[in-house]
PDB file of C-alpha atoms and ligand atoms in Angstrom:
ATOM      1  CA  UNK A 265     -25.553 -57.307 -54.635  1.00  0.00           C
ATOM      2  CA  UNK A 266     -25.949 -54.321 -56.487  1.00  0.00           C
ATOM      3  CA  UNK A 267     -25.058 -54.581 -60.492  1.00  0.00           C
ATOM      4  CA  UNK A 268     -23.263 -51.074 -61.589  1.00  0.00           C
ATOM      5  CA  UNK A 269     -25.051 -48.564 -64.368  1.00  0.00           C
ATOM      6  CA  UNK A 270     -23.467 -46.545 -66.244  1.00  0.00           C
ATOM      7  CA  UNK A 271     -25.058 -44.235 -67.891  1.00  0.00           C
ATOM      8  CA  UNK A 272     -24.291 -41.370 -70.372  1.00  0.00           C
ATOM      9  CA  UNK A 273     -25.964 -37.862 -70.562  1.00  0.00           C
ATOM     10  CA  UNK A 274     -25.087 -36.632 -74.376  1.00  0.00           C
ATOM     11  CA  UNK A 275     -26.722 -33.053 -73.096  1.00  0.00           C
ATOM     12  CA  UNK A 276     -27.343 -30.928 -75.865  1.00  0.00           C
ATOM     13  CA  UNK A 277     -25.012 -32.208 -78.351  1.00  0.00           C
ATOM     14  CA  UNK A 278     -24.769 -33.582 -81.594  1.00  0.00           C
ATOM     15  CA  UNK A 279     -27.290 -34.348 -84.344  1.00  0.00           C
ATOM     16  CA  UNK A 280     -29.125 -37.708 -85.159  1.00  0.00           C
ATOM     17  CA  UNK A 281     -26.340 -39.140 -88.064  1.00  0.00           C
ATOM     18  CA  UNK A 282     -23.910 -38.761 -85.223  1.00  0.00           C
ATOM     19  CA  UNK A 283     -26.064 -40.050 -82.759  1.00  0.00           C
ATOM     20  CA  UNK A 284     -26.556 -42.528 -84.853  1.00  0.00           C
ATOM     21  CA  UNK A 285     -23.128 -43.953 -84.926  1.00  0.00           C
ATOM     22  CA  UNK A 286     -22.002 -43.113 -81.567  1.00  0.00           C
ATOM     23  CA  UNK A 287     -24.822 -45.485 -80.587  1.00  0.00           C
ATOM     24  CA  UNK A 288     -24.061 -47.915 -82.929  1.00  0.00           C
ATOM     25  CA  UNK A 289     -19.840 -48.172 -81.863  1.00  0.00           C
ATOM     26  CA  UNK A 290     -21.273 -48.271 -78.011  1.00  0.00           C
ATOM     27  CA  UNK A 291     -24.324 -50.786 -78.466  1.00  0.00           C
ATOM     28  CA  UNK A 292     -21.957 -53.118 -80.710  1.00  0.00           C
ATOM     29  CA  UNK A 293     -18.825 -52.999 -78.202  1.00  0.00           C
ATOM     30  CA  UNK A 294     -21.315 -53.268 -75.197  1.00  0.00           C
ATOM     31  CA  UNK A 295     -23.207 -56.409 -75.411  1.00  0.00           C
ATOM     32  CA  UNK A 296     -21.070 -58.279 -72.978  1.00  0.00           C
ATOM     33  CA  UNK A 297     -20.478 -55.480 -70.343  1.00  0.00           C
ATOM     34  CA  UNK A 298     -19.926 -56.451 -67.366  1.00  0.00           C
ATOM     35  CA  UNK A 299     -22.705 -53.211 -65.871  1.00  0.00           C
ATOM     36  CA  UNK A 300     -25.617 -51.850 -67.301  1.00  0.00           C
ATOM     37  CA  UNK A 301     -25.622 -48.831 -69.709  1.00  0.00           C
ATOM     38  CA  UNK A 302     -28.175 -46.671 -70.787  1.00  0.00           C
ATOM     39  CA  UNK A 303     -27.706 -43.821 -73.341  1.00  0.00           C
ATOM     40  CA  UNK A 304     -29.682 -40.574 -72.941  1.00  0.00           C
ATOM     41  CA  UNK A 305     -29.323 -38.228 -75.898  1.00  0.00           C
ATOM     42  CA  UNK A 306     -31.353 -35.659 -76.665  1.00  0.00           C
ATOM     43  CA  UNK A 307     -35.184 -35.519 -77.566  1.00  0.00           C
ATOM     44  CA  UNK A 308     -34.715 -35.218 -81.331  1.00  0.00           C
ATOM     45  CA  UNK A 309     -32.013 -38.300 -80.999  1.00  0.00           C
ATOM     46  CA  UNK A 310     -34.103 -41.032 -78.686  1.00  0.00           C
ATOM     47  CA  UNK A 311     -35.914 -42.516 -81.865  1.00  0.00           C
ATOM     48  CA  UNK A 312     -32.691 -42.760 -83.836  1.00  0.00           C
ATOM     49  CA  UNK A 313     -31.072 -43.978 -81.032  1.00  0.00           C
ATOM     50  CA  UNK A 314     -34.221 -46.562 -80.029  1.00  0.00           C
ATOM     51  CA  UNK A 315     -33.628 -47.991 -83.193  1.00  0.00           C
ATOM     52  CA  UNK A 316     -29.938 -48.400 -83.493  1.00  0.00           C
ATOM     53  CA  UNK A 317     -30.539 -49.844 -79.907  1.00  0.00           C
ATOM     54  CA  UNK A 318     -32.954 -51.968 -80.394  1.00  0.00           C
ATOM     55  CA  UNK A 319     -33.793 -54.398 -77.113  1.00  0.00           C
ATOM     56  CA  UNK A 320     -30.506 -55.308 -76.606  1.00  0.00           C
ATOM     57  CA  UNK A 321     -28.243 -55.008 -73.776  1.00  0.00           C
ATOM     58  CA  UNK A 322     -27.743 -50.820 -73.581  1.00  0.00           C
ATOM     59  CA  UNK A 323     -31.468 -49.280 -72.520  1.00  0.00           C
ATOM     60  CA  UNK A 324     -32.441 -45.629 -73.572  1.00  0.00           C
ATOM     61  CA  UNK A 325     -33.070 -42.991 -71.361  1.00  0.00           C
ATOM     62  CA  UNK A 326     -34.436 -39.267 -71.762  1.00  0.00           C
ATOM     63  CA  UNK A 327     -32.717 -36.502 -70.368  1.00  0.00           C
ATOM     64  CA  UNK A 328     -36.089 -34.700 -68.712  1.00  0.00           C
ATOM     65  CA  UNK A 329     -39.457 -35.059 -68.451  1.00  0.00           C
ATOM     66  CA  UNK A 330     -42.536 -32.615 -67.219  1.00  0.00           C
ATOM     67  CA  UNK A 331     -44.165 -32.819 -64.208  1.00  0.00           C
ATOM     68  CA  UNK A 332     -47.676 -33.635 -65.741  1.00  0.00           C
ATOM     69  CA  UNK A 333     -48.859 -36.269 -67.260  1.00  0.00           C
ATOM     70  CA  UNK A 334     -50.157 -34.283 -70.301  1.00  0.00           C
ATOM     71  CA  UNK A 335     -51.997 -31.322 -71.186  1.00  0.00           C
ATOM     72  CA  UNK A 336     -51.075 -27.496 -72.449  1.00  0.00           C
ATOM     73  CA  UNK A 337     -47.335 -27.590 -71.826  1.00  0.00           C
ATOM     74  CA  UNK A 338     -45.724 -26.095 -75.135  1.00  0.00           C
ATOM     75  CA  UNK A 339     -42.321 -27.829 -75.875  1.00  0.00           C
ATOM     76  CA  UNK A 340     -42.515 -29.689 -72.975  1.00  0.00           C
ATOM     77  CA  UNK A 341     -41.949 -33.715 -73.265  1.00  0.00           C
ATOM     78  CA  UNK A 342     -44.034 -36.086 -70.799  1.00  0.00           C
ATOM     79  CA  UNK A 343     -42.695 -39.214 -69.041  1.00  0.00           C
ATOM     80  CA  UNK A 344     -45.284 -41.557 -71.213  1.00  0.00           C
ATOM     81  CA  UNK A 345     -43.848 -39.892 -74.353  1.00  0.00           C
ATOM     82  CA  UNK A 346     -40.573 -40.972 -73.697  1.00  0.00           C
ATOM     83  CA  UNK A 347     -42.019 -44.486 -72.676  1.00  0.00           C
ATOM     84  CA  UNK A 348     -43.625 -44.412 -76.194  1.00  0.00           C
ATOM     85  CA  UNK A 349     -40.434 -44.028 -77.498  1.00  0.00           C
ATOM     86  CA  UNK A 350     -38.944 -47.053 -75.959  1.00  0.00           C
ATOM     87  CA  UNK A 351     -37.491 -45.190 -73.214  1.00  0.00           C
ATOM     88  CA  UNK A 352     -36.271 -46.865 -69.925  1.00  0.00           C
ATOM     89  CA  UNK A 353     -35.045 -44.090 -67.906  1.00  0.00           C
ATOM     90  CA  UNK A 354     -34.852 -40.596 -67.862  1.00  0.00           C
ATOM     91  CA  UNK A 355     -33.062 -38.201 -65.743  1.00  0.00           C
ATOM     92  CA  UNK A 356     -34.241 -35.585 -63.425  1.00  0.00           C
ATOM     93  CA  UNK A 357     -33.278 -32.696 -61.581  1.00  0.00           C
ATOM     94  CA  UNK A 358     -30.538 -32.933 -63.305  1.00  0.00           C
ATOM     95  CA  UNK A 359     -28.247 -30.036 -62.128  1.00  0.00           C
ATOM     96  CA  UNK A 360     -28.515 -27.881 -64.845  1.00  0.00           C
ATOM     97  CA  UNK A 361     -31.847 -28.351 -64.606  1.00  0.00           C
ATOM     98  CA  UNK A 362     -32.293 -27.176 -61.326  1.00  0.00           C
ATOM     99  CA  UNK A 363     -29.881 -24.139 -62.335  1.00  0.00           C
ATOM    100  CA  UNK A 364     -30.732 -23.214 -65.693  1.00  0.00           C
ATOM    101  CA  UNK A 365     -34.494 -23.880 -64.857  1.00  0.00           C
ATOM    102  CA  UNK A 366     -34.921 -22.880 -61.992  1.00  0.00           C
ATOM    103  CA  UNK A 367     -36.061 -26.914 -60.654  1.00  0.00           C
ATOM    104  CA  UNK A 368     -36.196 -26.772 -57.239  1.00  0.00           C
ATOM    105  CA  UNK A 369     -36.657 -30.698 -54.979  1.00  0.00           C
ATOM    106  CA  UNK A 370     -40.686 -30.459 -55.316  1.00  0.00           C
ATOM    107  CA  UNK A 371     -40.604 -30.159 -59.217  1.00  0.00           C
ATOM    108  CA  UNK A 372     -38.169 -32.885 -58.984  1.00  0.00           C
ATOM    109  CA  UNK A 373     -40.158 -35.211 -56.959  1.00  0.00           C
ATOM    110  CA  UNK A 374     -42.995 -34.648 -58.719  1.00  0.00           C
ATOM    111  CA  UNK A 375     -41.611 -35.431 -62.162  1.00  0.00           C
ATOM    112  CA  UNK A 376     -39.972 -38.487 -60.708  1.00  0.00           C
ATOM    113  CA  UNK A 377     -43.602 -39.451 -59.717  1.00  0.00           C
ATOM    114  CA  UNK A 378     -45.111 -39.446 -63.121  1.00  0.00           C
ATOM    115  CA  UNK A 379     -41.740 -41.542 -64.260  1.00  0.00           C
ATOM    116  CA  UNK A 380     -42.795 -44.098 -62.248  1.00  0.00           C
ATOM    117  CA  UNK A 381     -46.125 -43.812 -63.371  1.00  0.00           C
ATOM    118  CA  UNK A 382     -45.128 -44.618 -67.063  1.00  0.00           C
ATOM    119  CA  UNK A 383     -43.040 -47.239 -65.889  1.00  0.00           C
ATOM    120  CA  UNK A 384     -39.527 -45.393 -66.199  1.00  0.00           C
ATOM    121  CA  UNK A 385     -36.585 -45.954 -63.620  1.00  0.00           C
ATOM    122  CA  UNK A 386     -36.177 -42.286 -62.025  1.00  0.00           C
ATOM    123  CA  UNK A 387     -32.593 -41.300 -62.221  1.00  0.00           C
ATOM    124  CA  UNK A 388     -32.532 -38.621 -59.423  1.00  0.00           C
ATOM    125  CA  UNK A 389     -29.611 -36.067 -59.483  1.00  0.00           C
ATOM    126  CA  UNK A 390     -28.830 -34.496 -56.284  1.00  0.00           C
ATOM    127  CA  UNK A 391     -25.241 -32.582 -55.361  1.00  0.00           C
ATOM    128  CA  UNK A 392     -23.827 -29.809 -53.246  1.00  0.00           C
ATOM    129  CA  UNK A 393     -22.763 -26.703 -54.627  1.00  0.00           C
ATOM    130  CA  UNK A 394     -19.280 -25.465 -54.480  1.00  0.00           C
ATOM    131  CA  UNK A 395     -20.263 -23.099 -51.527  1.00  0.00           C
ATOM    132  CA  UNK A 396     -21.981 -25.412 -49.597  1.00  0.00           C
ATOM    133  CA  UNK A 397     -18.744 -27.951 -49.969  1.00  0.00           C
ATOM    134  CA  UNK A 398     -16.756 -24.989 -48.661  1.00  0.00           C
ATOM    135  CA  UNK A 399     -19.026 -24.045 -45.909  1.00  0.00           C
ATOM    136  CA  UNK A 400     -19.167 -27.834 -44.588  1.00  0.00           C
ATOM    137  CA  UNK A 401     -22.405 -28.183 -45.696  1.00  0.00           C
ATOM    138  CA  UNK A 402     -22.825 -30.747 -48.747  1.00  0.00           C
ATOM    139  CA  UNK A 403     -23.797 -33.642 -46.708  1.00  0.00           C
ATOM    140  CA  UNK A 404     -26.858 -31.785 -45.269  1.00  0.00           C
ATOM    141  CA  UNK A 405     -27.458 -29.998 -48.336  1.00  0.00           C
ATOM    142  CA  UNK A 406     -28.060 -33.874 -50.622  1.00  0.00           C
ATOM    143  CA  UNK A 407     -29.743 -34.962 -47.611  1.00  0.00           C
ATOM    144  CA  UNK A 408     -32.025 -32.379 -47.577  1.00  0.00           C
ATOM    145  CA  UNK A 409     -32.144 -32.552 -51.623  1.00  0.00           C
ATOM    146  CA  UNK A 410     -32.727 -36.379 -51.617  1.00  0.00           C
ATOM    147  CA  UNK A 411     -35.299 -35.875 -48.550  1.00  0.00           C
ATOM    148  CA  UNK A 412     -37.775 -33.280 -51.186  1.00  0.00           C
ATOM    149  CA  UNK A 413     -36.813 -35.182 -54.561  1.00  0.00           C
ATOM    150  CA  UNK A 414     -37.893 -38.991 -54.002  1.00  0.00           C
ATOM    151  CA  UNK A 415     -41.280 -39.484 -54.502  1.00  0.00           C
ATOM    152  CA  UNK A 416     -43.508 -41.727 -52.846  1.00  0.00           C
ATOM    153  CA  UNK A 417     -43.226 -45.430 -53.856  1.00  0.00           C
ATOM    154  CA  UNK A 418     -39.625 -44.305 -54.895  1.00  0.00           C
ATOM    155  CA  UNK A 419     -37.934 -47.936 -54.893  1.00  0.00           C
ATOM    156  CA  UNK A 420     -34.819 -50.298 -55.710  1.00  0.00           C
ATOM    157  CA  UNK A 421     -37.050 -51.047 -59.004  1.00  0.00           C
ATOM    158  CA  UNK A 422     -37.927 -47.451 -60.152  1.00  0.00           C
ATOM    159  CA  UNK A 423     -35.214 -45.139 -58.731  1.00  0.00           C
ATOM    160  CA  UNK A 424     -31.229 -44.131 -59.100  1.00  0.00           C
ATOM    161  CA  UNK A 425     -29.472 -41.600 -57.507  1.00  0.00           C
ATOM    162  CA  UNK A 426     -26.999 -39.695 -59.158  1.00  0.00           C
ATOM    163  CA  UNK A 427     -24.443 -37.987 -56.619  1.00  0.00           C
ATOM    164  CA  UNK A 428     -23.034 -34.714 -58.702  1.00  0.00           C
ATOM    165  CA  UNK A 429     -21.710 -32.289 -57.143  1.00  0.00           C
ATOM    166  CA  UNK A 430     -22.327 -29.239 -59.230  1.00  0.00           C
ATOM    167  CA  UNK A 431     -18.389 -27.921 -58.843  1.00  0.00           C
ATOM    168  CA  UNK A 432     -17.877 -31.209 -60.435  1.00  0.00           C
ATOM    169  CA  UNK A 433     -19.862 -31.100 -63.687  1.00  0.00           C
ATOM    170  CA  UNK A 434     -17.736 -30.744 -66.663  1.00  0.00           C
ATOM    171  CA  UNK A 435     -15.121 -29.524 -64.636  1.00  0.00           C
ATOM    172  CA  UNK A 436     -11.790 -31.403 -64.485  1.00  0.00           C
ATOM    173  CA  UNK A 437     -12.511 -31.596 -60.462  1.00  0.00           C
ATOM    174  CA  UNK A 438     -13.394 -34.324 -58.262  1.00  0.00           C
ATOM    175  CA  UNK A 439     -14.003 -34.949 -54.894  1.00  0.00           C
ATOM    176  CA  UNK A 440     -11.713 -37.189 -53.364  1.00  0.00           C
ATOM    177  CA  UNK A 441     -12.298 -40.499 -52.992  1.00  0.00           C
ATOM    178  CA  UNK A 442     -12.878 -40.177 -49.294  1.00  0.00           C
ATOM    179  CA  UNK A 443     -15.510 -37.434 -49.851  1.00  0.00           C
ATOM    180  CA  UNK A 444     -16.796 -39.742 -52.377  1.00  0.00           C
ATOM    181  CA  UNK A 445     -17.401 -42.967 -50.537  1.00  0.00           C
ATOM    182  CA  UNK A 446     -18.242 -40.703 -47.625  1.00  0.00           C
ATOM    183  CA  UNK A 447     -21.087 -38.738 -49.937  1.00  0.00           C
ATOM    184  CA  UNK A 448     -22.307 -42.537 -50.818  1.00  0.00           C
ATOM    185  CA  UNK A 449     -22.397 -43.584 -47.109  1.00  0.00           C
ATOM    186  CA  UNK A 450     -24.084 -40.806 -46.004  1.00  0.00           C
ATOM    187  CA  UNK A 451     -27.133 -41.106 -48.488  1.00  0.00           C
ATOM    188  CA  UNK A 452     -27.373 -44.862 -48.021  1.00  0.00           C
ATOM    189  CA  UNK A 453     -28.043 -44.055 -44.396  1.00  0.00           C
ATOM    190  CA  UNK A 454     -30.431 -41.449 -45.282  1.00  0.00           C
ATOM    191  CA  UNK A 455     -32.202 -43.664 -47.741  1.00  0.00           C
ATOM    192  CA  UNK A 456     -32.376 -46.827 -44.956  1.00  0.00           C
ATOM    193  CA  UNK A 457     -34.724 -43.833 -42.822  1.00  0.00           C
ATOM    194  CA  UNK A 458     -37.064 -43.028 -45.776  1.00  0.00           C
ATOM    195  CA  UNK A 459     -37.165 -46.779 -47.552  1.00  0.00           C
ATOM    196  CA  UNK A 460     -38.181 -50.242 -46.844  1.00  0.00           C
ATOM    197  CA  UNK A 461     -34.680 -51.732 -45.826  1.00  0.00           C
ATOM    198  CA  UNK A 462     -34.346 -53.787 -49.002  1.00  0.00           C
ATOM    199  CA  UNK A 463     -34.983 -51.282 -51.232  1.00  0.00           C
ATOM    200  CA  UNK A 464     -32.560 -48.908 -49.204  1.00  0.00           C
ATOM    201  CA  UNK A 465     -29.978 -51.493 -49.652  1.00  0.00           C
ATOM    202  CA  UNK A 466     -30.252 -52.105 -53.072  1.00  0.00           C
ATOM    203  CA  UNK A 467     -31.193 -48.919 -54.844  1.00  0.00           C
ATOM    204  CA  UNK A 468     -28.585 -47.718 -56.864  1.00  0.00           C
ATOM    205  CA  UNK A 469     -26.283 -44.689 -55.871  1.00  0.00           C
ATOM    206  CA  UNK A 470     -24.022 -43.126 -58.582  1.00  0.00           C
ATOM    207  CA  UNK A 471     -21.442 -40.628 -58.860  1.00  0.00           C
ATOM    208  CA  UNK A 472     -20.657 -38.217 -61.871  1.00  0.00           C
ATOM    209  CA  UNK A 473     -18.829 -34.904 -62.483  1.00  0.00           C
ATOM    210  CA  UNK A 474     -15.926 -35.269 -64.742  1.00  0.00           C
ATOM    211  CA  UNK A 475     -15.680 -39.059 -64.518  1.00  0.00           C
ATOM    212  CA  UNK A 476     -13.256 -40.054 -67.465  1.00  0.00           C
ATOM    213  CA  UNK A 477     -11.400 -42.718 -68.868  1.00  0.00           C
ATOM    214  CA  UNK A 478      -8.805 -41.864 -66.454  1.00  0.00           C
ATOM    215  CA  UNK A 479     -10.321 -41.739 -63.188  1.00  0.00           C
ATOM    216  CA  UNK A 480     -13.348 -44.304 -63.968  1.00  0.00           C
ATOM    217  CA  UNK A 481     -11.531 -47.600 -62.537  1.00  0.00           C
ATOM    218  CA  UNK A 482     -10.497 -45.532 -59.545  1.00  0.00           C
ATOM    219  CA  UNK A 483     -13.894 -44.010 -58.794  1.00  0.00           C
ATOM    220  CA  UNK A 484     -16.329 -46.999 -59.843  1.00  0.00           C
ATOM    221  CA  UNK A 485     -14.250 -49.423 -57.150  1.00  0.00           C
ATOM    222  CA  UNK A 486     -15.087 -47.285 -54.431  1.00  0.00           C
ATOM    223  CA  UNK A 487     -16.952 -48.268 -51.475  1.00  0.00           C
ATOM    224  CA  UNK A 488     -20.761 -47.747 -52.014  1.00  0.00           C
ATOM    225  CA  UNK A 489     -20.319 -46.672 -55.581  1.00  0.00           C
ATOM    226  CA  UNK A 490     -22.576 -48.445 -58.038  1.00  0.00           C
ATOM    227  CA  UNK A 491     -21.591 -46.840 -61.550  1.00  0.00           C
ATOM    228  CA  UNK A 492     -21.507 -43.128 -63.268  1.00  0.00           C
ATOM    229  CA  UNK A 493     -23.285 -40.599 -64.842  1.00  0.00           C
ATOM    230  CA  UNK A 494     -21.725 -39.527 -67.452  1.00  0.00           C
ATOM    231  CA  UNK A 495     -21.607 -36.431 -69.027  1.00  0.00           C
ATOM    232  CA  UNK A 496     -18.591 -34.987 -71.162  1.00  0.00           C
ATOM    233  CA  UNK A 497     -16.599 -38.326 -71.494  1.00  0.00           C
ATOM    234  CA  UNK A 498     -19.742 -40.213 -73.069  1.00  0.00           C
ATOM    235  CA  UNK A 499     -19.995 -37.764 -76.423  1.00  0.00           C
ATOM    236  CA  UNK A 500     -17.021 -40.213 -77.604  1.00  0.00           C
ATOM    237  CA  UNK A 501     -17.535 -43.778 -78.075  1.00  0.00           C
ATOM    238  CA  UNK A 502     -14.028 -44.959 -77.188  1.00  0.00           C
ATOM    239  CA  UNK A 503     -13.620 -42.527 -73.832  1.00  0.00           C
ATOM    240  CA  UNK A 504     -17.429 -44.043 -72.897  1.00  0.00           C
ATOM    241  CA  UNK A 505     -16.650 -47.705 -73.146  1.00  0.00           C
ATOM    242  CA  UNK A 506     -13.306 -47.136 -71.266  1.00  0.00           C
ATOM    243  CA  UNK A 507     -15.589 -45.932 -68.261  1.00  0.00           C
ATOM    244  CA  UNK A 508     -17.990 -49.189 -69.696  1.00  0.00           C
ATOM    245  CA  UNK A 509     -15.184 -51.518 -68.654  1.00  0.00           C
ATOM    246  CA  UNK A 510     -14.007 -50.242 -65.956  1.00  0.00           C
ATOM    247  CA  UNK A 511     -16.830 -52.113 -63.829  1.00  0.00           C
ATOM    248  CA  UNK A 512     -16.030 -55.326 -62.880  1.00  0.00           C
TER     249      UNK A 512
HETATM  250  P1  PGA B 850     -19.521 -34.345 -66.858  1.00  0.00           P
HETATM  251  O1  PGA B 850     -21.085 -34.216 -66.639  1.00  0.00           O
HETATM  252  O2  PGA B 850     -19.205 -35.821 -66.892  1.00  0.00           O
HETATM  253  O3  PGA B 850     -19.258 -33.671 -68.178  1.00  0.00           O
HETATM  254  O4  PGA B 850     -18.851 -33.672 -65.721  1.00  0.00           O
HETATM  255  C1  PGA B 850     -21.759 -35.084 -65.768  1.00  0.00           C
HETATM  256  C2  PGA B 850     -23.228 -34.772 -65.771  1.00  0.00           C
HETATM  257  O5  PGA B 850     -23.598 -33.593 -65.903  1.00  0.00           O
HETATM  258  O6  PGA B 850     -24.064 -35.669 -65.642  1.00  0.00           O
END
């Protein structure tokens, strides 16, 4: 049985007082959830938020990391950094990442790699562009972007999958629900060729791309779905515990 995560991507938004008490109104009203939640704001937030936080029941997450474990990367932010800073998670290949950065699947993999190295849990974003939804072709495209991004020793224990379709994000648009649970079907079969066959079964597949208050209950009880990522609609405390409760 698969416990749901939600998790919410603040991007690059807000400043630490408001990080502050958007972390505080989530952390207080989430102690009892019925999912796990993990909150990634941005760089200059995480220590705020870490502290606010503390080792309770939501877990912090960075947004990035670099591929290497150190060395002469200017601005750049390694996986053991955001360890340091008390860190469970972090997202990569996020698709605006990929986009605005040019990340293509063996950047990805290899900065899930050193996540697992500093003991993070990978969240892996993979998602078909609005073309290659139109020309038929999203199911081989996140194959084919799952197949280059997970790392060796990618497991249940150290790895989450993010389905986003990139027409999705921030959007107002979803798939339907049929593309949805058929999205999360597909990639569990994908996964059960590449992974041991427990850690294909239990690894944790999410959607996200304008998941809201209103479509959360609807999208989280779908077949295959274990939680959200959560862009837009967790920048408000209220609208992000909505989606919080939505998991049964
Ligand atoms: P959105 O973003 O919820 O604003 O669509 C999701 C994401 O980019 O992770």
């Amino acid at each position: 049985m698969r416990s749901k995560l939600i998790a919410g991507n603040w991007k690059m938004n807000g400043d630490i007082a408001t990080a502050r008490i958007l972390a505080r109104a989530i952390a207080d009203a989430a102690q009892d959830a019925a999912c796990d939640v993990v909150l990634c704001p941005p760089f200059t937030a995480l220590s705020a938020v870490a502290a606010v936080i503390g080792s309770g029941k939501v877990a912090l997450g960075g947004q990035d990391c670099h591929s290497a474990i150190s060395g002469a990367h200017t601005g750049d932010i390694s996986a053991a950094m955001l360890a340091d800073l008390g860190c469970r998670y972090v997202i990569v290949g996020h698709s605006e990442r990929r986009t605005g950065h040019g990340e293509r699947d063996d950047l990805v993999q290899a900065k899930a790699a050193v996540a697992h190295a500093a003991g993070l849990t990978a969240i892996i974003c993979v998602g078909e562009s609005g073309r290659e939804r139109d020309a038929g072709e999203a199911l081989t495209a996140v194959e084919a972007q799952i197949a280059g991004s997970l790392p060796d020793g990618a497991s249940a224990g150290n790895t989450v999958i993010a389905y986003e379709p990139v027409w999705a994000i921030g959007t107002g648009r979803t798939p339907t629900p049929a593309q949805i649970a058929g999205m999360h079907a597909h990639m569990r079969r994908v996964l059960a060729d590449r992974l041991s066959s427990d850690s294909a079964d239990s690894l944790r597949l999410l959607y996200g791309g304008s998941v809201g208050a209103d479509n959360a209950a609807m999208i989280l009880a779908l077949q295959g779905v274990d939680g959200a990522l959560v862009g837009g609609a967790s920048l408000k405390a209220d609208g992000f515990l909505a989606i919080v409760n939505s998991c049964y």
